[in-house]
Amino acid sequence: MMRFCKSRRRLAGCGVKARGASAFTLMELVAVMAIIAVIATLSLPAIMPMMRSSSLNTGAGMVVDELNLARQTALTENREVQVRLYKLPSSSDSSDVQFRAFRCFVKESEDPVQWKPLTKVRYLSDQVIFSADPKYSTLLDDGNAARSGLSRSTETFPGSSVPTTYVSFSFRPDGGTNLSPIDPPLGNWFLTLHLAKDPKNATTGLPNNYFTTQVEPVTGRVRTFRP
């Protein structure tokens, strides 16, 4: 019994008795939270451009994947596959209408209404849009009489009564496209994505950060370019 008491006194002398001594006080917690808030505020200007750039990279990857899928499906199924580029309002501003979504259809008959969707509608981030300027997105330049292969129409999405405008082109069963294989610069077919609110370079008319996807009209192969 004596040994046990001595042992307890020895532990108490080492501070084991005071369990709450290692806990944080309210003032210490407040100080730590304040430091974290300051660090987050100082880091935000560096983090935001990275997040916006990540949105652009993600959108570009989605577009490239969709075009490659359309071409591969046309080759595999020996059928025409149409790519549609949709003009839609932003989810946060109904007046901000831009080309910002896309999907593919497999041709089932001569009536486009009967065509089978190959994918669901894929939406770019609200921050990212396709440039509608024909200098940078010739795949949206359907009003140019010197180009052929593009068409403009409307589609009404399920659950909506408002027709959505789209511009389309097709991949053929041989992997090529229905786009006119004419000499450059009119023979270059491409889409350019950029962040909607980024300031534009006075020389190029594009933001400094953008992504261009080119479709070769004869082979249908897809290439990408970054500044």
Short mmCIF file of C-alpha atoms in Angstrom, two decimals:
data_model
loop_
_atom_site.label_atom_id
_atom_site.label_comp_id
_atom_site.label_asym_id
_atom_site.label_seq_id
_atom_site.Cartn_x
_atom_site.Cartn_y
_atom_site.Cartn_z
CA MET A 1 0.00 0.00 0.00
CA MET A 2 2.84 2.35 0.88
CA ARG A 3 4.50 1.70 -2.48
CA PHE A 4 1.27 2.50 -4.32
CA CYS A 5 0.90 5.83 -2.53
CA LYS A 6 4.48 6.76 -3.28
CA SER A 7 3.93 5.94 -6.91
CA ARG A 8 0.86 8.17 -7.05
CA ARG A 9 2.74 11.03 -5.39
CA ARG A 10 5.57 10.60 -7.87
CA LEU A 11 3.15 10.81 -10.85
CA ALA A 12 1.42 13.82 -9.38
CA GLY A 13 4.77 15.52 -9.01
CA CYS A 14 5.39 14.99 -12.72
CA GLY A 15 2.19 16.81 -13.63
CA VAL A 16 0.11 13.78 -14.59
CA LYS A 17 -2.61 14.80 -12.16
CA ALA A 18 -3.50 18.01 -14.04
CA ARG A 19 -5.26 16.69 -17.15
CA GLY A 20 -6.52 20.06 -18.37
CA ALA A 21 -3.11 21.71 -18.35
CA SER A 22 -2.41 20.78 -22.01
CA ALA A 23 -5.72 22.15 -23.44
CA PHE A 24 -5.92 25.37 -25.50
CA THR A 25 -7.50 28.43 -23.96
CA LEU A 26 -10.19 30.40 -25.79
CA MET A 27 -7.77 33.25 -26.46
CA GLU A 28 -5.24 30.85 -28.01
CA LEU A 29 -7.90 29.40 -30.34
CA VAL A 30 -9.01 32.88 -31.39
CA ALA A 31 -5.41 33.86 -32.10
CA VAL A 32 -4.83 30.75 -34.25
CA MET A 33 -8.04 31.36 -36.22
CA ALA A 34 -7.04 34.98 -36.80
CA ILE A 35 -3.64 33.91 -38.15
CA ILE A 36 -5.29 31.36 -40.49
CA ALA A 37 -7.69 34.07 -41.76
CA VAL A 38 -4.80 36.46 -42.47
CA ILE A 39 -2.83 33.76 -44.34
CA ALA A 40 -5.92 32.82 -46.40
CA THR A 41 -6.54 36.48 -47.29
CA LEU A 42 -2.94 37.01 -48.36
CA SER A 43 -2.94 33.77 -50.40
CA LEU A 44 -6.23 34.42 -52.24
CA PRO A 45 -4.78 36.66 -54.99
CA ALA A 46 -2.31 33.90 -55.89
CA ILE A 47 -4.82 31.06 -55.65
CA MET A 48 -7.63 32.61 -57.73
CA PRO A 49 -5.66 32.78 -61.03
CA MET A 50 -4.65 29.16 -60.53
CA MET A 51 -8.28 28.13 -60.01
CA ARG A 52 -9.41 30.08 -63.08
CA SER A 53 -6.64 28.56 -65.18
CA SER A 54 -7.65 25.13 -63.92
CA SER A 55 -11.22 25.78 -65.13
CA LEU A 56 -9.89 26.63 -68.58
CA ASN A 57 -7.73 23.52 -68.72
CA THR A 58 -10.64 21.35 -67.61
CA GLY A 59 -12.93 22.84 -70.27
CA ALA A 60 -10.34 22.37 -72.99
CA GLY A 61 -9.86 18.75 -71.98
CA MET A 62 -13.62 18.18 -72.17
CA VAL A 63 -13.78 19.60 -75.70
CA VAL A 64 -10.85 17.54 -76.96
CA ASP A 65 -12.30 14.36 -75.42
CA GLU A 66 -15.69 15.02 -77.05
CA LEU A 67 -14.21 15.61 -80.51
CA ASN A 68 -12.03 12.52 -80.29
CA LEU A 69 -15.02 10.46 -79.14
CA ALA A 70 -17.11 11.74 -82.06
CA ARG A 71 -14.42 10.83 -84.58
CA GLN A 72 -13.76 7.41 -83.03
CA THR A 73 -17.47 6.59 -82.95
CA ALA A 74 -17.88 7.58 -86.61
CA LEU A 75 -15.02 5.23 -87.52
CA THR A 76 -16.16 2.37 -85.29
CA GLU A 77 -19.87 2.44 -86.11
CA ASN A 78 -19.41 3.49 -89.74
CA ARG A 79 -21.95 6.26 -89.28
CA GLU A 80 -21.99 10.03 -89.32
CA VAL A 81 -21.61 11.76 -85.96
CA GLN A 82 -22.66 15.36 -85.53
CA VAL A 83 -21.04 17.77 -83.07
CA ARG A 84 -23.28 20.55 -81.77
CA LEU A 85 -21.98 23.71 -80.09
CA TYR A 86 -24.71 25.40 -78.02
CA LYS A 87 -25.26 29.07 -77.25
CA LEU A 88 -26.61 29.38 -73.71
CA PRO A 89 -27.00 31.96 -70.95
CA SER A 90 -24.78 31.87 -67.92
CA SER A 91 -26.26 30.15 -64.87
CA SER A 92 -25.66 33.35 -62.88
CA ASP A 93 -26.70 35.91 -65.54
CA SER A 94 -29.47 35.16 -68.04
CA SER A 95 -28.42 38.09 -70.23
CA ASP A 96 -24.90 36.69 -70.70
CA VAL A 97 -25.50 34.40 -73.69
CA GLN A 98 -22.37 32.70 -75.07
CA PHE A 99 -21.32 29.44 -76.72
CA ARG A 100 -20.58 27.37 -73.64
CA ALA A 101 -21.90 23.81 -74.11
CA PHE A 102 -21.69 20.91 -76.57
CA ARG A 103 -22.62 17.30 -77.29
CA CYS A 104 -22.66 14.73 -80.11
CA PHE A 105 -25.36 12.84 -82.00
CA VAL A 106 -25.15 9.65 -84.06
CA LYS A 107 -27.05 9.92 -87.33
CA GLU A 108 -29.98 7.45 -87.35
CA SER A 109 -31.92 8.77 -90.36
CA GLU A 110 -32.28 11.85 -92.53
CA ASP A 111 -34.43 13.47 -89.84
CA PRO A 112 -32.17 15.07 -87.20
CA VAL A 113 -34.96 14.73 -84.64
CA GLN A 114 -34.45 10.96 -84.78
CA TRP A 115 -30.71 11.10 -84.19
CA LYS A 116 -29.37 9.36 -81.08
CA PRO A 117 -27.46 11.45 -78.52
CA LEU A 118 -23.97 10.01 -78.09
CA THR A 119 -23.33 12.00 -74.92
CA LYS A 120 -25.16 14.24 -72.50
CA VAL A 121 -24.90 18.00 -72.90
CA ARG A 122 -21.53 18.99 -71.48
CA TYR A 123 -21.29 22.47 -70.00
CA LEU A 124 -18.18 24.56 -69.62
CA SER A 125 -17.61 26.33 -66.33
CA ASP A 126 -19.44 29.68 -66.14
CA GLN A 127 -16.03 31.32 -66.27
CA VAL A 128 -15.12 29.71 -69.61
CA ILE A 129 -16.61 30.38 -73.06
CA PHE A 130 -15.94 29.64 -76.71
CA SER A 131 -14.83 32.80 -78.45
CA ALA A 132 -17.55 33.73 -80.96
CA ASP A 133 -15.09 35.89 -82.91
CA PRO A 134 -14.65 34.14 -86.30
CA LYS A 135 -10.95 35.04 -86.25
CA TYR A 136 -10.48 32.74 -83.28
CA SER A 137 -13.31 30.20 -83.64
CA THR A 138 -13.85 29.41 -87.30
CA LEU A 139 -16.02 26.44 -86.30
CA LEU A 140 -18.62 29.02 -85.25
CA ASP A 141 -18.31 31.08 -88.46
CA ASP A 142 -21.40 29.58 -90.11
CA GLY A 143 -22.35 32.90 -91.72
CA ASN A 144 -19.25 32.94 -93.93
CA ALA A 145 -20.22 31.98 -97.50
CA ALA A 146 -16.59 31.03 -98.22
CA ARG A 147 -16.86 28.18 -95.74
CA SER A 148 -18.97 25.07 -96.06
CA GLY A 149 -19.92 22.26 -93.72
CA LEU A 150 -21.30 24.29 -90.82
CA SER A 151 -25.01 24.58 -90.13
CA ARG A 152 -27.05 26.54 -87.60
CA SER A 153 -30.29 25.30 -86.07
CA THR A 154 -32.16 25.08 -82.76
CA GLU A 155 -32.87 22.32 -80.26
CA THR A 156 -35.29 22.35 -77.35
CA PHE A 157 -33.84 20.66 -74.28
CA PRO A 158 -36.06 18.37 -72.17
CA GLY A 159 -37.91 20.36 -69.54
CA SER A 160 -37.52 23.62 -71.45
CA SER A 161 -39.79 25.42 -73.89
CA VAL A 162 -37.10 27.79 -75.16
CA PRO A 163 -35.23 26.66 -78.31
CA THR A 164 -31.45 26.68 -77.95
CA THR A 165 -29.31 27.81 -80.88
CA TYR A 166 -26.42 25.63 -81.98
CA VAL A 167 -23.80 25.45 -84.73
CA SER A 168 -22.85 21.98 -85.94
CA PHE A 169 -20.49 20.00 -88.14
CA SER A 170 -20.04 16.26 -88.66
CA PHE A 171 -17.46 13.52 -88.60
CA ARG A 172 -17.87 11.02 -91.44
CA PRO A 173 -17.50 7.20 -91.29
CA ASP A 174 -13.96 7.48 -92.70
CA GLY A 175 -12.93 9.69 -89.75
CA GLY A 176 -12.84 12.88 -91.81
CA THR A 177 -15.30 15.76 -91.56
CA ASN A 178 -17.86 17.46 -93.77
CA LEU A 179 -15.89 20.72 -93.48
CA SER A 180 -14.48 22.22 -96.66
CA PRO A 181 -10.78 21.31 -97.14
CA ILE A 182 -9.75 24.66 -98.61
CA ASP A 183 -6.47 26.53 -98.39
CA PRO A 184 -5.50 28.51 -95.28
CA PRO A 185 -6.53 30.74 -93.69
CA LEU A 186 -10.12 29.74 -94.56
CA GLY A 187 -9.14 26.08 -94.46
CA ASN A 188 -8.19 26.23 -90.79
CA TRP A 189 -11.01 24.95 -88.58
CA PHE A 190 -10.68 25.60 -84.88
CA LEU A 191 -12.32 26.60 -81.59
CA THR A 192 -10.79 28.93 -79.03
CA LEU A 193 -11.70 28.87 -75.35
CA HIS A 194 -10.88 31.60 -72.87
CA LEU A 195 -12.03 32.97 -69.53
CA ALA A 196 -15.00 35.26 -70.09
CA LYS A 197 -13.88 38.07 -67.79
CA ASP A 198 -10.15 38.09 -68.51
CA PRO A 199 -8.89 41.36 -70.03
CA LYS A 200 -8.04 41.06 -73.71
CA ASN A 201 -4.62 41.73 -75.18
CA ALA A 202 -4.71 44.91 -77.28
CA THR A 203 -2.66 43.26 -80.03
CA THR A 204 -4.34 39.86 -80.37
CA GLY A 205 -7.84 40.67 -79.16
CA LEU A 206 -7.70 37.58 -76.93
CA PRO A 207 -6.84 37.18 -73.26
CA ASN A 208 -3.25 36.12 -72.68
CA ASN A 209 -4.49 32.77 -71.39
CA TYR A 210 -6.49 30.78 -73.93
CA PHE A 211 -6.75 27.33 -75.50
CA THR A 212 -7.28 26.56 -79.19
CA THR A 213 -8.46 23.21 -80.58
CA GLN A 214 -7.99 22.58 -84.31
CA VAL A 215 -9.86 20.01 -86.40
CA GLU A 216 -8.16 18.90 -89.62
CA PRO A 217 -11.03 18.76 -92.19
CA VAL A 218 -9.79 15.82 -94.29
CA THR A 219 -8.53 13.42 -91.61
CA GLY A 220 -10.60 14.73 -88.69
CA ARG A 221 -7.60 14.66 -86.39
CA VAL A 222 -7.69 17.00 -83.40
CA ARG A 223 -4.76 19.16 -82.30
CA THR A 224 -4.39 21.67 -79.49
CA PHE A 225 -2.47 24.91 -79.07
CA ARG A 226 -1.62 27.09 -76.08
CA PRO A 227 0.09 30.51 -76.03
#
